[in-house]
Amino acid sequence: MTDLETLVRKLDLDEKIAQLHGMTLPALFSMRPGADLSTGEGRKVAFFVDTDRIAQLRPHGLGHLSLAWMLPLDGGELRRTFADVQAKAREVSRFGIGALIHAEGLNGLVHGTGIQFPTAWAQAATWMPGLIERSTAITRDQFRDYGIQLCFSPVLDLARDPRWGRVHETFGEDQELAAQLAVAFIRGIQGTGRDTGVLATGKHFLGYSSSDGALNQARTSLGRRQLADEYAEPFRRAITEASLAIVMNSYNEIDGTPAAANRWLLTDLLREQLGFTGLVVSDYDAVTMLHSVYHVAGDQREAAAAALSAGLDVELPADESFRKLREAVEAGLVGEDAVDTAVRRVLEIKQDLGLVPGFAPRRPLRRPEPPDRTAAAAIGRDIAEHAVTLLENDGTLPLRPGAKVVLAGRLADELRIHFGAYTDVANAEVPIAVQLIQAGQVPGVDPDEHFFTELFTTRIPGIGPRFETLTREQYPDTPTLLAALDAAPGLDVTFLDAGSPDTTDPIDTDAVLDAARGADIVVAVLGERTGWAGEHTAGEGQASAQVRLPGNQHELVSVLAQAEAPLVSVLITGRPLVVPDVAEASAAVLLAPLLGAQGPSTVADALTGAIEPGGRLPMTFPRHVGQIPLFHGHPYGSGYAHPTGRRVGYNDLENGPLYPFGHGLGYARLELELLDVHLSDDGGTITARTRTTNHGGRDGSTVVQVYARDEHGSVVRPVRQLLAFERVTVTAGSVADTALEAPVDRLFYTADDGTRGIEAGDVTILVGTSSEQIAGTRTLAVPARRASTR
């Protein structure tokens, strides 16, 4: 018996249960005597964190502190507050056990002082894991500096349906791209030895993003093999290659069993098959939803027992169901041994973070370092430059010096458009929306019957300008795209305020064409707002039946297409949109995938050619919403690509995507050549050697992508599978040779007997600059291989 097991035995049942649920930071808010709530500044300082309430609300110990970012404090106050929380938590615990404090960190700490980076979808567009690891190391340093131990990121869901509102939080559609970025993200947070004092959380387990109709929290209709081989692959790799410490369940239900109570998911698959040994925490209110939403539990006691029995260790954000665990144990619904197992997992994590007195971390913790804001700014800019993606170009871009440019679209002069949810901007908007609802100022919403979880879907008309003002106050030195382009040397820029996501009013055709007359180039700035509260059309809880440009922006493009000058379209979005009309009307299309504060200047530099647009698509763009879900790695017999056999397509639509996965153009003239492919002597590694030649006078980069197609299997295989990729930079007039390696086990799949491996047979290797732009192929005879059993 280990010392930690001895500690578990010393805890009484109430003390054990206290380690298995959380408390929200707002539960500790108290109002200062005589506080003035009449002004925004007064409301900001009216409340304070009363840590003395911990003893009252959690007399048996404080396991976890949720919503830790919900404090409008400066860094010093935040640091002191969390230190006070820890001191009180240790004081309340009979054994001095501290609390796990968690916060969101998808693209930086979600707080007004948080260092922000472009959102996850933009990170994926870089195809540069090393760059992502550098950014999350900055996030880690800020978490550690403030005293926050758990980072509730990254999101490892595969996003294959752009109707789902949380696409921008993901690394896209492909399991290999997501896996490599996940490993990099987690290593940046945890280090290679889990010795940084901060741990990452992989979410959401599993299949959350593939819900029926793309509705948030709805059923997932996927088979167990697809879940295990595709959707679990980023988790599998994060566990084996990055020692992922925490996993969060998803909200969905699979074949009638919600994820929060799904033993096959949380125990059989996650722990036994994937080898996860860490802590499973609930997404907020997921345990309560077993009773309140899914009706698979008669009350909160049954919900708590079902979740714990399935393998879920901790309820968050609070204790609405797990407070009933004592009753559940006494009623025989769940054994105390299940409680002990969960407590042991919590205490192992706390031990590793130095939160259990007398128990040194199993790995010595590094000395904390303050976050380097200068380095963070450079990394953020680097991500943005390698994420901005050129989708179309007939030579119109880059803009020529001296060009007369008409910049059309209201979004050209907005800053808020470049930010997504889980950012400091979105976080600052929540209190404003809540105050309006509570004051009864939102039409059709009764504040007495409104729940916080409904905030994401509550429309608040007319709040956009207020949010724009707030964003500019947060980023006073960040220009809009209009300002950034206007400052570009040698351009004559005229702004045309026509076209907006906020109105369906008809476009004044004559006025627009008159304004465009005489221009050398017309640039239309288009997009949708992404966030939590207000009028956003993408974000958590916001599914879209039609993933189109909102408002009258499609009409604006139709009118601008009639102008004499060529049209360049800039798309600002965190997910694929259905924009075939934009593609047809435009001489060039540039995608800005929610680049945050780096967005406007990066887009301006990409348009003018000051930088090379480096992005490559992490998701397929469909031509029509009826094609969804559309993704490159679909199985034989389905989807749009059929290397052999019968082609199945729509009779009223051109088959295939508008823009394929991995697609992206540049200004340099690069040519990729496949030199050779070979299999290692032991049959375990595939190596593809390539040559990239720069035929132009400008330096450039591309992403060399290696795909594979298993030509025959006992189960249906995908028509292509991403195996490896690498960004290659080639100076003008030169050549760069690259060798890309991939283990054969990336082709493993689950056989009918439950084992994983690959059967002997031919595998075709395809090397290109996108999933469809293939430079060469080779076919290898691969011997059978099997995964080792656990």
mmCIF file of C-alpha atoms in Angstrom, residues 2-5 193-196 199 243-246 277-279 343-356 358-366:
data_model
loop_
_atom_site.group_PDB
_atom_site.id
_atom_site.type_symbol
_atom_site.label_atom_id
_atom_site.label_comp_id
_atom_site.label_asym_id
_atom_site.label_seq_id
_atom_site.Cartn_x
_atom_site.Cartn_y
_atom_site.Cartn_z
ATOM 1 C CA THR A 2 1.412 3.397 -0.969
ATOM 2 C CA ASP A 3 1.469 6.361 1.383
ATOM 3 C CA LEU A 4 -1.133 8.057 -0.811
ATOM 4 C CA GLU A 5 -3.447 5.070 -0.404
ATOM 5 C CA GLY A 193 7.984 15.424 -17.943
ATOM 6 C CA ARG A 194 4.798 16.947 -16.491
ATOM 7 C CA ASP A 195 7.037 19.071 -14.286
ATOM 8 C CA THR A 196 5.857 22.609 -15.050
ATOM 9 C CA LEU A 199 -1.522 20.376 -16.459
ATOM 10 C CA SER A 243 1.358 12.166 -20.994
ATOM 11 C CA LEU A 244 -2.008 13.929 -21.019
ATOM 12 C CA ALA A 245 -3.068 14.302 -17.376
ATOM 13 C CA ILE A 246 -6.746 15.327 -17.500
ATOM 14 C CA THR A 277 -4.286 6.769 -16.078
ATOM 15 C CA GLY A 278 -5.158 10.352 -15.188
ATOM 16 C CA LEU A 279 -8.201 12.232 -13.977
ATOM 17 C CA VAL A 343 -10.142 10.270 -4.765
ATOM 18 C CA ARG A 344 -6.839 8.512 -5.377
ATOM 19 C CA ARG A 345 -6.739 9.951 -8.907
ATOM 20 C CA VAL A 346 -7.457 13.447 -7.608
ATOM 21 C CA LEU A 347 -4.767 13.193 -4.945
ATOM 22 C CA GLU A 348 -2.201 11.856 -7.420
ATOM 23 C CA ILE A 349 -2.724 14.970 -9.527
ATOM 24 C CA LYS A 350 -2.584 17.184 -6.462
ATOM 25 C CA GLN A 351 0.584 15.461 -5.294
ATOM 26 C CA ASP A 352 2.242 16.110 -8.661
ATOM 27 C CA LEU A 353 1.347 19.788 -8.290
ATOM 28 C CA GLY A 354 2.592 20.106 -4.723
ATOM 29 C CA LEU A 355 -0.854 20.433 -3.137
ATOM 30 C CA VAL A 356 -0.651 17.534 -0.645
ATOM 31 C CA GLY A 358 4.059 15.586 3.160
ATOM 32 C CA PHE A 359 3.865 14.177 -0.365
ATOM 33 C CA ALA A 360 6.543 15.535 -2.680
ATOM 34 C CA PRO A 361 5.668 15.682 -6.381
ATOM 35 C CA ARG A 362 6.705 12.481 -8.133
ATOM 36 C CA ARG A 363 8.635 14.713 -10.528
ATOM 37 C CA PRO A 364 10.370 17.807 -9.108
ATOM 38 C CA LEU A 365 8.595 20.934 -10.329
ATOM 39 C CA ARG A 366 10.483 23.484 -12.355
#
